[in-house]
PDB file of C-alpha atoms in Angstrom:
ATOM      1  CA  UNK M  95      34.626  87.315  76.770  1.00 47.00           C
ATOM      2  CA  UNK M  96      33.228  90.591  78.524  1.00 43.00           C
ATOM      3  CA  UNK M  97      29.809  91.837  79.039  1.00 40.00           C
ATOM      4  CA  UNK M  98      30.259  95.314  79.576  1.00 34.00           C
ATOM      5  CA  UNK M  99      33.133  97.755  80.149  1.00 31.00           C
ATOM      6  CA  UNK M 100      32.756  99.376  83.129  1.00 33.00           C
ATOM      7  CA  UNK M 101      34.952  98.494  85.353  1.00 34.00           C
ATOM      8  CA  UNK M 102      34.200  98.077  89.479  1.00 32.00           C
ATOM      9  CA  UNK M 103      35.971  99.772  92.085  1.00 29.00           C
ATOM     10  CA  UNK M 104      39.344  97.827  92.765  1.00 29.00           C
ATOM     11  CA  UNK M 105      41.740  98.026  95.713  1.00 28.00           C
ATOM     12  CA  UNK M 106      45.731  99.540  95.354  1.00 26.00           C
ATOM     13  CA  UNK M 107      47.744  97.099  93.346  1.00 28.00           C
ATOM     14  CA  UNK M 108      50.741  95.877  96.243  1.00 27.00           C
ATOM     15  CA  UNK M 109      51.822  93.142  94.689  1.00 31.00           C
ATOM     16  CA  UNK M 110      53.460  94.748  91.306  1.00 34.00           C
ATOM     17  CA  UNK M 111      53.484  97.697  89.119  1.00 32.00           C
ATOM     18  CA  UNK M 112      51.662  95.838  86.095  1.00 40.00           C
ATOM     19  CA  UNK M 113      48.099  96.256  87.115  1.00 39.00           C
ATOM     20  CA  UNK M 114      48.697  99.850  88.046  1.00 37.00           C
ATOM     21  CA  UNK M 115      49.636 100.602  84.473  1.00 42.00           C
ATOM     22  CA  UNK M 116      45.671 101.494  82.821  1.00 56.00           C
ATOM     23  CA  UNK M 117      46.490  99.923  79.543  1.00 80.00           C
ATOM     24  CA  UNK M 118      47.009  96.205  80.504  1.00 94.00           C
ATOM     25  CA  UNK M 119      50.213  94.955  78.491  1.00 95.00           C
ATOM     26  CA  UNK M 120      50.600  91.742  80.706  1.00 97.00           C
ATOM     27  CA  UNK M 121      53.489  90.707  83.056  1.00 96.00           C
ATOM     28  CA  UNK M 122      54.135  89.313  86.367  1.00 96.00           C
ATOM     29  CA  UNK M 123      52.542  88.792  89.481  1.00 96.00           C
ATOM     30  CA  UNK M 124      53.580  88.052  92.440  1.00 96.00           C
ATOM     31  CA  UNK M 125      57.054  85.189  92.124  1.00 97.00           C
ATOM     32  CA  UNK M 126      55.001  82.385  90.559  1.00 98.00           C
ATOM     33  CA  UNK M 127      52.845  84.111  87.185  1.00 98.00           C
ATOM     34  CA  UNK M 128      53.687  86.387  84.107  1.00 98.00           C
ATOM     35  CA  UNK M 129      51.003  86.953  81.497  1.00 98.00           C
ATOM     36  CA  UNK M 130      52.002  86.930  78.029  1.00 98.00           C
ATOM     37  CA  UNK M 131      48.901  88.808  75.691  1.00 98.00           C
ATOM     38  CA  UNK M 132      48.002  87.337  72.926  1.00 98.00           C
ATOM     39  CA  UNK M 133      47.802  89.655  69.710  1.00 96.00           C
ATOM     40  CA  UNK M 134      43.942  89.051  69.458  1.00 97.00           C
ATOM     41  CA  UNK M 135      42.254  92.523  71.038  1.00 95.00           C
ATOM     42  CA  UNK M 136      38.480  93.564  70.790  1.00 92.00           C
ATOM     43  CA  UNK M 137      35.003  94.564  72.458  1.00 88.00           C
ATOM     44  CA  UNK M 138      34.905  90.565  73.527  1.00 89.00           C
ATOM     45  CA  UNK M 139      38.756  89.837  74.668  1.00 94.00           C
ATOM     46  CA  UNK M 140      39.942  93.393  75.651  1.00 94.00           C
ATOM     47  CA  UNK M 141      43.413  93.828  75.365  1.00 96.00           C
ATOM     48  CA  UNK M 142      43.647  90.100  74.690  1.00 97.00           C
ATOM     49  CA  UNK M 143      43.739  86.218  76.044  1.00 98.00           C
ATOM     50  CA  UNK M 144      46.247  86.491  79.126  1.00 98.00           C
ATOM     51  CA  UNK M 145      48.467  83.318  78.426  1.00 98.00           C
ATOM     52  CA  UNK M 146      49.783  82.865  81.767  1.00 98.00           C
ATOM     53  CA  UNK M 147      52.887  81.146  82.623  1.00 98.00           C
ATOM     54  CA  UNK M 148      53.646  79.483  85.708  1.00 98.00           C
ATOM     55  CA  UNK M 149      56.183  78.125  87.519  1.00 98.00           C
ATOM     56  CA  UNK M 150      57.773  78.058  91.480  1.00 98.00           C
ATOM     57  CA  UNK M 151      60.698  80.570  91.635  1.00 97.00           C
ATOM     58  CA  UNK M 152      64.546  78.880  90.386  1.00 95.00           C
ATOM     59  CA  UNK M 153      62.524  75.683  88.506  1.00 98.00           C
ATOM     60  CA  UNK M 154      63.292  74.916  85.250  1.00 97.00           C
ATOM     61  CA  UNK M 155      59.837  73.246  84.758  1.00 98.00           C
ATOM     62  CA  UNK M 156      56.590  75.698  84.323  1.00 98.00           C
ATOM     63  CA  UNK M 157      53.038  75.249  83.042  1.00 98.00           C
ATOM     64  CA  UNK M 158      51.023  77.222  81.090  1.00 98.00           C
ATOM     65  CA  UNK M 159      47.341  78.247  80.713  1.00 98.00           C
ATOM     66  CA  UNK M 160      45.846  79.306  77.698  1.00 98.00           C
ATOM     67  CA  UNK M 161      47.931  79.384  74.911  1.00 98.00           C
ATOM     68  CA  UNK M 162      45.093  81.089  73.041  1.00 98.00           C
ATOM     69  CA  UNK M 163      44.092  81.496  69.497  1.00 98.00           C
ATOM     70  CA  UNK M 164      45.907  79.479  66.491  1.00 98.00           C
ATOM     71  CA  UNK M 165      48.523  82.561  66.101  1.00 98.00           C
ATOM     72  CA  UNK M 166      51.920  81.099  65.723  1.00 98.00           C
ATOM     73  CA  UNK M 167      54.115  84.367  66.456  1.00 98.00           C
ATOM     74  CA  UNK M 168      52.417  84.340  69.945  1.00 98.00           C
ATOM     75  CA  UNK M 169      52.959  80.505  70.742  1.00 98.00           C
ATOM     76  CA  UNK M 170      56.882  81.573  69.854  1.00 98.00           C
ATOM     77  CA  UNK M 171      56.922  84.172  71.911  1.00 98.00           C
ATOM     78  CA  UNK M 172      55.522  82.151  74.627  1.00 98.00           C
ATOM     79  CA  UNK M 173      58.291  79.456  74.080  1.00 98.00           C
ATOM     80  CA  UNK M 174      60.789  82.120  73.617  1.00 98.00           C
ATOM     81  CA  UNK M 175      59.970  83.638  77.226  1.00 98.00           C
ATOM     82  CA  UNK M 176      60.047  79.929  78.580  1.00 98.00           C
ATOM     83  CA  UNK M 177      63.149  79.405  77.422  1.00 98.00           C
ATOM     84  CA  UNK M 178      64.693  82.864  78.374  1.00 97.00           C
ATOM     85  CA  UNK M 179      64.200  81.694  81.986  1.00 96.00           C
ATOM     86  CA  UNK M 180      66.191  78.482  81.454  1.00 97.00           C
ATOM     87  CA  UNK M 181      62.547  76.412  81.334  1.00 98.00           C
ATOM     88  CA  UNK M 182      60.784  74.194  79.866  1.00 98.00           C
ATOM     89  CA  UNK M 183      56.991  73.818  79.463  1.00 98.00           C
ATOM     90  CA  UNK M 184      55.929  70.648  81.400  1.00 98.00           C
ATOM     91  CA  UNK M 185      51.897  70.817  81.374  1.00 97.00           C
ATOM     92  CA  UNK M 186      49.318  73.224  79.659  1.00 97.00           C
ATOM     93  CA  UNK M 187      46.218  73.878  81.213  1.00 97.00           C
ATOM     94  CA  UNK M 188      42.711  75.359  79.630  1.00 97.00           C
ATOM     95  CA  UNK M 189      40.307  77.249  81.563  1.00 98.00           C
ATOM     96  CA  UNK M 190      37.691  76.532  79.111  1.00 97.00           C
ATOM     97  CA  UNK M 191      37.437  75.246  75.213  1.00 95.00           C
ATOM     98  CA  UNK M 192      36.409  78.975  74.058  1.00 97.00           C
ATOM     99  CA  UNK M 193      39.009  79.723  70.971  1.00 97.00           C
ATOM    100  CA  UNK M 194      40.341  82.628  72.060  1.00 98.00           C
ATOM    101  CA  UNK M 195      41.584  80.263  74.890  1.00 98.00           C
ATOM    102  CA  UNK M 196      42.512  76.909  73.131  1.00 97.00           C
ATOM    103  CA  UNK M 197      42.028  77.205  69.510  1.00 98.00           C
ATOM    104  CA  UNK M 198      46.144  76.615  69.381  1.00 98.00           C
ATOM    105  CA  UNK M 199      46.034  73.778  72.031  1.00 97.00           C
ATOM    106  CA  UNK M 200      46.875  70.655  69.655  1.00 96.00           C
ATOM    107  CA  UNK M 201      49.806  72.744  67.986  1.00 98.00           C
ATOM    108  CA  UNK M 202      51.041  74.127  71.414  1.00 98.00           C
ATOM    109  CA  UNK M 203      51.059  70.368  72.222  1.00 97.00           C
ATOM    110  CA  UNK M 204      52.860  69.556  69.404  1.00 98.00           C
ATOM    111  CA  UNK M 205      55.594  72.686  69.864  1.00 98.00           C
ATOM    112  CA  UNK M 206      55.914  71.391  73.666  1.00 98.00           C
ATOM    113  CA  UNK M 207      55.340  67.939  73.775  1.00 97.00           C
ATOM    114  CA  UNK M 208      53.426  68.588  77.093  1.00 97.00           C
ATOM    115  CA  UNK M 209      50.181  67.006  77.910  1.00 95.00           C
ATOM    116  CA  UNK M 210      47.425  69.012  77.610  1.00 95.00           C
ATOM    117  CA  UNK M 211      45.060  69.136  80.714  1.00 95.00           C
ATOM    118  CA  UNK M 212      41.355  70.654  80.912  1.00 95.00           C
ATOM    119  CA  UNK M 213      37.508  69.532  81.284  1.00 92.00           C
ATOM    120  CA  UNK M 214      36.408  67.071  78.277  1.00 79.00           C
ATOM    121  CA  UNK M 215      36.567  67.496  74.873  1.00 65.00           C
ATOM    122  CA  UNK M 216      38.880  64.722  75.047  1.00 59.00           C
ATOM    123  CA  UNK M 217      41.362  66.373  77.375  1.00 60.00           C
ATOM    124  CA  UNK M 218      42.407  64.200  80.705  1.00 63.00           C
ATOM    125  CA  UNK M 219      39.496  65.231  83.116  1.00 83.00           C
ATOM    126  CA  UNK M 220      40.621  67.714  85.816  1.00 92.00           C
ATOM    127  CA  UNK M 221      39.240  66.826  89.149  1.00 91.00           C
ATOM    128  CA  UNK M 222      37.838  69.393  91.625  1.00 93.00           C
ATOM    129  CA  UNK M 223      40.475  69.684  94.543  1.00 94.00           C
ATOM    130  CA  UNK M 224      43.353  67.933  91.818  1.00 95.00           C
ATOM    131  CA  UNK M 225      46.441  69.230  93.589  1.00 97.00           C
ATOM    132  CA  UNK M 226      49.065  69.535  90.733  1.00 97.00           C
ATOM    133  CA  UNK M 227      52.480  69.509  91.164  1.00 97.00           C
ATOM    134  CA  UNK M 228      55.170  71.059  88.758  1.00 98.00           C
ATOM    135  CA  UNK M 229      58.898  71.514  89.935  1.00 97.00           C
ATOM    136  CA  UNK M 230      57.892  71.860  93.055  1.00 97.00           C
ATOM    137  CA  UNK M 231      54.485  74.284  92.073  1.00 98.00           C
ATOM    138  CA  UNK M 232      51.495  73.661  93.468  1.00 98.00           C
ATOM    139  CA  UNK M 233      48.741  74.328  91.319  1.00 98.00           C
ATOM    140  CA  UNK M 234      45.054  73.550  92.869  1.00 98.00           C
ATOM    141  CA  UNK M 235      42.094  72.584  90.442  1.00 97.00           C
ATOM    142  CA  UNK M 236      38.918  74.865  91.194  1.00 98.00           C
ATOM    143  CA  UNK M 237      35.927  74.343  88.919  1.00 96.00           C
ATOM    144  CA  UNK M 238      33.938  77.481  88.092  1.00 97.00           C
ATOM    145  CA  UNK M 239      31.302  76.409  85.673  1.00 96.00           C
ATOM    146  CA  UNK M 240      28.788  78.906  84.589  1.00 97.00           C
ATOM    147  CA  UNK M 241      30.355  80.869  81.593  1.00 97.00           C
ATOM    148  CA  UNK M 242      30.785  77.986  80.100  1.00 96.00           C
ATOM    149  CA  UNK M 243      30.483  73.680  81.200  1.00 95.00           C
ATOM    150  CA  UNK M 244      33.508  73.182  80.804  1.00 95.00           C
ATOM    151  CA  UNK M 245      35.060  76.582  82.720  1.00 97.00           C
ATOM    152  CA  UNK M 246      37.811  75.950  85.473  1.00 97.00           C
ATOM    153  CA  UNK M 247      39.907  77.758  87.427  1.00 98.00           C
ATOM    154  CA  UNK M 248      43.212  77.490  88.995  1.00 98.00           C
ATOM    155  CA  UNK M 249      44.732  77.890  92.296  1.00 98.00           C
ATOM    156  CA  UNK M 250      48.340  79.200  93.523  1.00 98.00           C
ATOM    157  CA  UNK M 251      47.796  78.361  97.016  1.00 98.00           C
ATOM    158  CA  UNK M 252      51.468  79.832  97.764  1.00 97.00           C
ATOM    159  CA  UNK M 253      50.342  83.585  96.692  1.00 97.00           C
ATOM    160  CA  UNK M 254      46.625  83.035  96.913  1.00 98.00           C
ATOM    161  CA  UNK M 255      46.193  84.262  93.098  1.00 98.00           C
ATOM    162  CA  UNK M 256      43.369  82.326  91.376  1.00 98.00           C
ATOM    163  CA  UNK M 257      43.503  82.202  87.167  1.00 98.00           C
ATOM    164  CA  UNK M 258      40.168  82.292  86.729  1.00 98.00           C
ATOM    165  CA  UNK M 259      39.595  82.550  82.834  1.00 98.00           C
ATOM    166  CA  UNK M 260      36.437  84.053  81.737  1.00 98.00           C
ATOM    167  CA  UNK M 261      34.860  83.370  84.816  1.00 98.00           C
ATOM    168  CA  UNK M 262      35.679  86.811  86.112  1.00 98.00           C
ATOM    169  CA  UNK M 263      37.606  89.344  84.250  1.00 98.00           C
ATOM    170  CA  UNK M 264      40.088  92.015  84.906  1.00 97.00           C
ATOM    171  CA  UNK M 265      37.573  94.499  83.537  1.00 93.00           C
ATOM    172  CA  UNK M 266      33.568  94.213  83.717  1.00 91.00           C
ATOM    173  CA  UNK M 267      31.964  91.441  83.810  1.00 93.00           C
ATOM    174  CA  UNK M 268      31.893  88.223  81.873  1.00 94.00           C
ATOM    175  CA  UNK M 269      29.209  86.597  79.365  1.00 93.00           C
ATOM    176  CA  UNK M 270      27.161  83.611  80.210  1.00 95.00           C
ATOM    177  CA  UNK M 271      27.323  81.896  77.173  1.00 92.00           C
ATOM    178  CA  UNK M 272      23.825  80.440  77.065  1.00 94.00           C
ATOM    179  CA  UNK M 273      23.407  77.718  76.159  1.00 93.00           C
ATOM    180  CA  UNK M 274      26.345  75.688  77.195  1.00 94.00           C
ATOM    181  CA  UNK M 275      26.627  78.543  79.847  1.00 94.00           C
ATOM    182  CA  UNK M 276      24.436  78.542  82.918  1.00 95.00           C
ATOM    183  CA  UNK M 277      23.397  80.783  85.285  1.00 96.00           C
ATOM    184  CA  UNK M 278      22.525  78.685  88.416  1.00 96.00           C
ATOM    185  CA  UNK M 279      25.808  77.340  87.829  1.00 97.00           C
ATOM    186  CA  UNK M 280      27.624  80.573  87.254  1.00 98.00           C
ATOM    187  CA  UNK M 281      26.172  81.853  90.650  1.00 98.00           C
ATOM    188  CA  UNK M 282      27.157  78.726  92.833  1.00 98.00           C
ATOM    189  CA  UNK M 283      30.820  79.190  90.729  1.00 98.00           C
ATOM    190  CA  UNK M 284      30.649  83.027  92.548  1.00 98.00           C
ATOM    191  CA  UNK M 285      29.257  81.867  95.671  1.00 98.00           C
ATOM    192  CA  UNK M 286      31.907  78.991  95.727  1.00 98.00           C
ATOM    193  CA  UNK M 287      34.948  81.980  95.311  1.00 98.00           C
ATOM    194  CA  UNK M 288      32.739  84.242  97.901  1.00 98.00           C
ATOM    195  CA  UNK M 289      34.179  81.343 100.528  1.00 98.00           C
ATOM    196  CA  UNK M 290      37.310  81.335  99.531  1.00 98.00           C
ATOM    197  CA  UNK M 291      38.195  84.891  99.353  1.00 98.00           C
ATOM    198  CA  UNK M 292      36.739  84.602 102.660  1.00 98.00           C
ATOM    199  CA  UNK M 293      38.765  82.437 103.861  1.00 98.00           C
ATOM    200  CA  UNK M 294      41.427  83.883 102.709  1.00 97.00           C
ATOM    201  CA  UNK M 295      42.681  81.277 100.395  1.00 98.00           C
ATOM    202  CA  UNK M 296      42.264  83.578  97.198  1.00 98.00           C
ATOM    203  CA  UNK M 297      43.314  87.688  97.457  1.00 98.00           C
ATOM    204  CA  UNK M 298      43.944  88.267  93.889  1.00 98.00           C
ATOM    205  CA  UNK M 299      42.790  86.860  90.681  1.00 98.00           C
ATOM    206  CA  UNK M 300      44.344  86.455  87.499  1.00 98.00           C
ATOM    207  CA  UNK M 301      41.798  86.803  84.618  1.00 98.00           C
ATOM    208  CA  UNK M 302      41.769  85.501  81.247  1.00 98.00           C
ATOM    209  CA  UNK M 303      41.468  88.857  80.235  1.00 98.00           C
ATOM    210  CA  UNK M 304      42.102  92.008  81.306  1.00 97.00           C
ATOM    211  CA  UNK M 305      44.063  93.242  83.907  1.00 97.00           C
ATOM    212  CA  UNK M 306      45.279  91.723  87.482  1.00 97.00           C
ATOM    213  CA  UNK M 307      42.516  92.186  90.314  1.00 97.00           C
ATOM    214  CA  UNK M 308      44.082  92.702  93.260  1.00 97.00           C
ATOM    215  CA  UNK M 309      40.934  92.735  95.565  1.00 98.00           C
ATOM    216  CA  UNK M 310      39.657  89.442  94.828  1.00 98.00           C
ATOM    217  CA  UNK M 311      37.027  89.443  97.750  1.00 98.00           C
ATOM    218  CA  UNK M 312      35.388  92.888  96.537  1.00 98.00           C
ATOM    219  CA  UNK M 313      35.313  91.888  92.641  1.00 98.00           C
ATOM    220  CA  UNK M 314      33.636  88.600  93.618  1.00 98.00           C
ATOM    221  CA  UNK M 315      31.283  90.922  95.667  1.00 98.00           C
ATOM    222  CA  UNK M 316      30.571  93.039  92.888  1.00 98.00           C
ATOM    223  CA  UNK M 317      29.979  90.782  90.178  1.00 98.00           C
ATOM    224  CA  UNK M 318      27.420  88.440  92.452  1.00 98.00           C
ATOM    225  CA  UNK M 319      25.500  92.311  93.357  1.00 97.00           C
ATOM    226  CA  UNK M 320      25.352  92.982  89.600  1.00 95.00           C
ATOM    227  CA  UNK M 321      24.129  89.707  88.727  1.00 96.00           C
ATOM    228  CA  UNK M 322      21.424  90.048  90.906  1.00 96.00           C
ATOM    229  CA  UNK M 323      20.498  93.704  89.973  1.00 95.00           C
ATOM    230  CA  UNK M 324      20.686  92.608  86.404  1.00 93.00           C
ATOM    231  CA  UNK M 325      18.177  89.724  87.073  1.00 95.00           C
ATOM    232  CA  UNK M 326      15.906  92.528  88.951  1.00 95.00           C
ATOM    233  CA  UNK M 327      15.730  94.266  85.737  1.00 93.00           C
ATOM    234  CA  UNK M 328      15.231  91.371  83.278  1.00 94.00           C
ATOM    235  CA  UNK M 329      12.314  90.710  85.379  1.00 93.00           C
ATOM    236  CA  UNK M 330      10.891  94.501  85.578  1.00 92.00           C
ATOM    237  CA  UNK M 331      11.061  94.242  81.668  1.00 92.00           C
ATOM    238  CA  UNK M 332       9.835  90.971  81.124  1.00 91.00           C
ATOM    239  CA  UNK M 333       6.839  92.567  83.295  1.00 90.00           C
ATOM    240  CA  UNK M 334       6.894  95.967  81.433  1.00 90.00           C
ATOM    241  CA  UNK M 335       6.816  94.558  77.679  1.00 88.00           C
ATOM    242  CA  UNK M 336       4.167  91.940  78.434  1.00 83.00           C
ATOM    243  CA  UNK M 337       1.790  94.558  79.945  1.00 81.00           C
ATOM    244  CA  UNK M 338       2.621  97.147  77.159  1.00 79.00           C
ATOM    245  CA  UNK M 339       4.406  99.612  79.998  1.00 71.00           C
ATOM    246  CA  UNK M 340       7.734 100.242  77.508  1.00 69.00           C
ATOM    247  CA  UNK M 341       7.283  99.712  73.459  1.00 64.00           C
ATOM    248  CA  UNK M 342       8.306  96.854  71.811  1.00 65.00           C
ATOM    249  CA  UNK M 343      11.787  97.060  69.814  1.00 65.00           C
ATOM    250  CA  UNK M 344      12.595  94.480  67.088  1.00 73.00           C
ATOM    251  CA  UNK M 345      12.913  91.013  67.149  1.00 80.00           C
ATOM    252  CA  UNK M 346      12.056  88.553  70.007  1.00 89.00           C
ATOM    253  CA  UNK M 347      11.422  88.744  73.956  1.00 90.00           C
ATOM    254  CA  UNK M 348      15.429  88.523  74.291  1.00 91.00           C
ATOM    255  CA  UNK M 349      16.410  91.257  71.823  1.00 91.00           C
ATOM    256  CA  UNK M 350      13.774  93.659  73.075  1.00 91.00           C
ATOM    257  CA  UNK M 351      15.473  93.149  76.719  1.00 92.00           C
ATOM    258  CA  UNK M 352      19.264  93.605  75.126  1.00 92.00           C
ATOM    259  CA  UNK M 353      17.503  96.688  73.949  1.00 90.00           C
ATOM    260  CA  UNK M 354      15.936  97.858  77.142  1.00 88.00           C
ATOM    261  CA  UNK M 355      18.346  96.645  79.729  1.00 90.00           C
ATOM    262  CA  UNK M 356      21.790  97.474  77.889  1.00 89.00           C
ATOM    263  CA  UNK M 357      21.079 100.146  76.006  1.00 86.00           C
ATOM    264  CA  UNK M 358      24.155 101.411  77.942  1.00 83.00           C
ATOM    265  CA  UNK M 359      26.138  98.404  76.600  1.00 84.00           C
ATOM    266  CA  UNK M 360      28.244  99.287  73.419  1.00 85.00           C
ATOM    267  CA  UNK M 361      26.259  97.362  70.229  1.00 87.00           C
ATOM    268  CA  UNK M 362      29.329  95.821  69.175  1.00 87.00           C
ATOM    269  CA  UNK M 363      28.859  93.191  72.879  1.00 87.00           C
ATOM    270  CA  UNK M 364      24.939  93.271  72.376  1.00 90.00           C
ATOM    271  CA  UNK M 365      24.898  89.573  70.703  1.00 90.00           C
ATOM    272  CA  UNK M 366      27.149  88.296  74.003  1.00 90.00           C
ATOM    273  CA  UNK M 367      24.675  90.412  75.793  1.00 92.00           C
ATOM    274  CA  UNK M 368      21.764  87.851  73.775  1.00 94.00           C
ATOM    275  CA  UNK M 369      23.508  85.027  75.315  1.00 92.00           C
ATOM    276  CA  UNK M 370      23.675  86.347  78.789  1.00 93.00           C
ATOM    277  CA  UNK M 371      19.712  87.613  78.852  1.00 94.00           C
ATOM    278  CA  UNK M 372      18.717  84.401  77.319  1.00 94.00           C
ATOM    279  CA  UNK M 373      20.566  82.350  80.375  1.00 95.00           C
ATOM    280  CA  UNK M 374      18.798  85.040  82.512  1.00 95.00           C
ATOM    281  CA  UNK M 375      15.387  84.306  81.534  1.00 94.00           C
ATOM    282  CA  UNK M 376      16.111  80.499  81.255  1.00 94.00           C
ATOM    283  CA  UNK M 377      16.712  81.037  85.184  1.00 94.00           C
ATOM    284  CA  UNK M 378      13.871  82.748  85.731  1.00 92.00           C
ATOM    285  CA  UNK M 379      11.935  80.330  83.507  1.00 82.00           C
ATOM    286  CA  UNK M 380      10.874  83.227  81.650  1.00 54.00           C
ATOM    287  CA  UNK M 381      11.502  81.410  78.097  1.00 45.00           C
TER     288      UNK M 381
END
């Protein structure tokens, strides 16, 4: 789910030709994960979910995250590309309970016959650090909460590539979905993948939308800065409409902000922009 289109300066693609190509269509990257796009584009998804299917090079046992909406002909497709590689579909993974992400999840289960793994909503708890092992793929749990609760990402420790979800995007930046999204938490989620790409255990991510980011250490670096400049400016015009500095637009203290801060936001992501300025001033304990 994106905030705003613009997208921040991103390094050469080296690992493979599909995030070069400026009209994201999915596909592979790296030995280990293909995206498969779900038919479901807009302001809010982009091109589409990413359903991303993994699995260690030769095995005939992947997992995949995100089948995405209820939309049969993709969840076909899906099992017609796992089974064009001799595979079968072992465990399915959710980065968060957003529809466009797991609307399908009980009828992928039911297609697969895999378990279905993710944070609550009755799913089997994932645990933070969970190593999980598929035909010989390691997959590393890495919770990201902030967008939403329940938001989680996922590790491929072999070709430090993190599926991140909504948490960060191929393109933009991502909501806060206030109120089940938080921005303290969203912010420790960043600062949390600041260390890692620092480390050097993440390079790339894979997003739940959008393209492949190949710098994953400038991205993170990027979206913390314009999380910060954004709270600079909810704060300037919190300040500006209380003191009568900028008129008043319609409706309350959060719409008049939408109004102010992203008037360069298209109006069609101004109601995920609501969400997003009313985590803001919940931070700031401006509500």
């Amino acid at each position: 789910m994106v905030a705003r289109p613009a997208r921040p300066p991103r390094a050469t693609d080296v690992r493979g030709a599909a995030a070069a190509d400026p009209t994201w269509r999915g596909g592979a990257w790296g030995e280990r994960a293909v995206a498969l796009l779900c038919p479901n584009p807009s302001p809010m998804t982009l091109e589409g979910t990413n359903t991303w299917v993994l699995a260690e090079p030769g095995s005939t046992q992947v997992i995949v995250v995100d089948p995405g909406p209820l939309d049969e002909a993709h969840l076909q497709a899906v099992l017609a590309h796992v089974a064009g590689r001799g595979a079968r579909v072992t465990l399915t993974l959710l980065t968060h309970g957003h529809a466009d992400h797991a609307e399908s999840a009980p009828r992928w289960a039911e297609l697969t016959g895999a378990p279905v793994r993710a944070v609550g909503r009755g799913h089997d708890d994932l645990a933070a650090g969970e190593v999980l092992r598929v035909g010989g793929l390691e997959t590393l749990v890495v919770p990201t909460p902030g967008h939403t609760a329940d938001s989680i990402s996922f590790l491929l420790p072999a070709e430090q590539i993190l599926l991140t979800g909504d948490t960060v995007l191929g393109r933009g930046t991502t909501v806060v979905a206030y109120p089940d999204g938080d921005l303290t938490s969203y912010l420790e989620s960043l600062e949390h993948l600041r260390d890692l790409t620092g480390a050097g255990s993440v390079t790339s991510i894979a997003p739940g939308h959008g393209p492949i980011v190949p710098d994953a250490a400038g991205t993170i670096e990027y979206y913390l800065r314009h999380r910060h400049e954004r709270l600079t400016q909810i704060r300037a015009a919190v300040t500006a409409l209380r003191e009568g500095t900028i008129a008043a637009g319609r409706g309350d203290l959060a719409d008049q902000i939408v109004q102010t801060v992203y008037a360069d936001v298209p109006k069609a992501v101004w109601p995920a922009a609501r969400m997003s300025v009313l985590a803001q001033l919940d931070y700031l304990r401006e509500r």
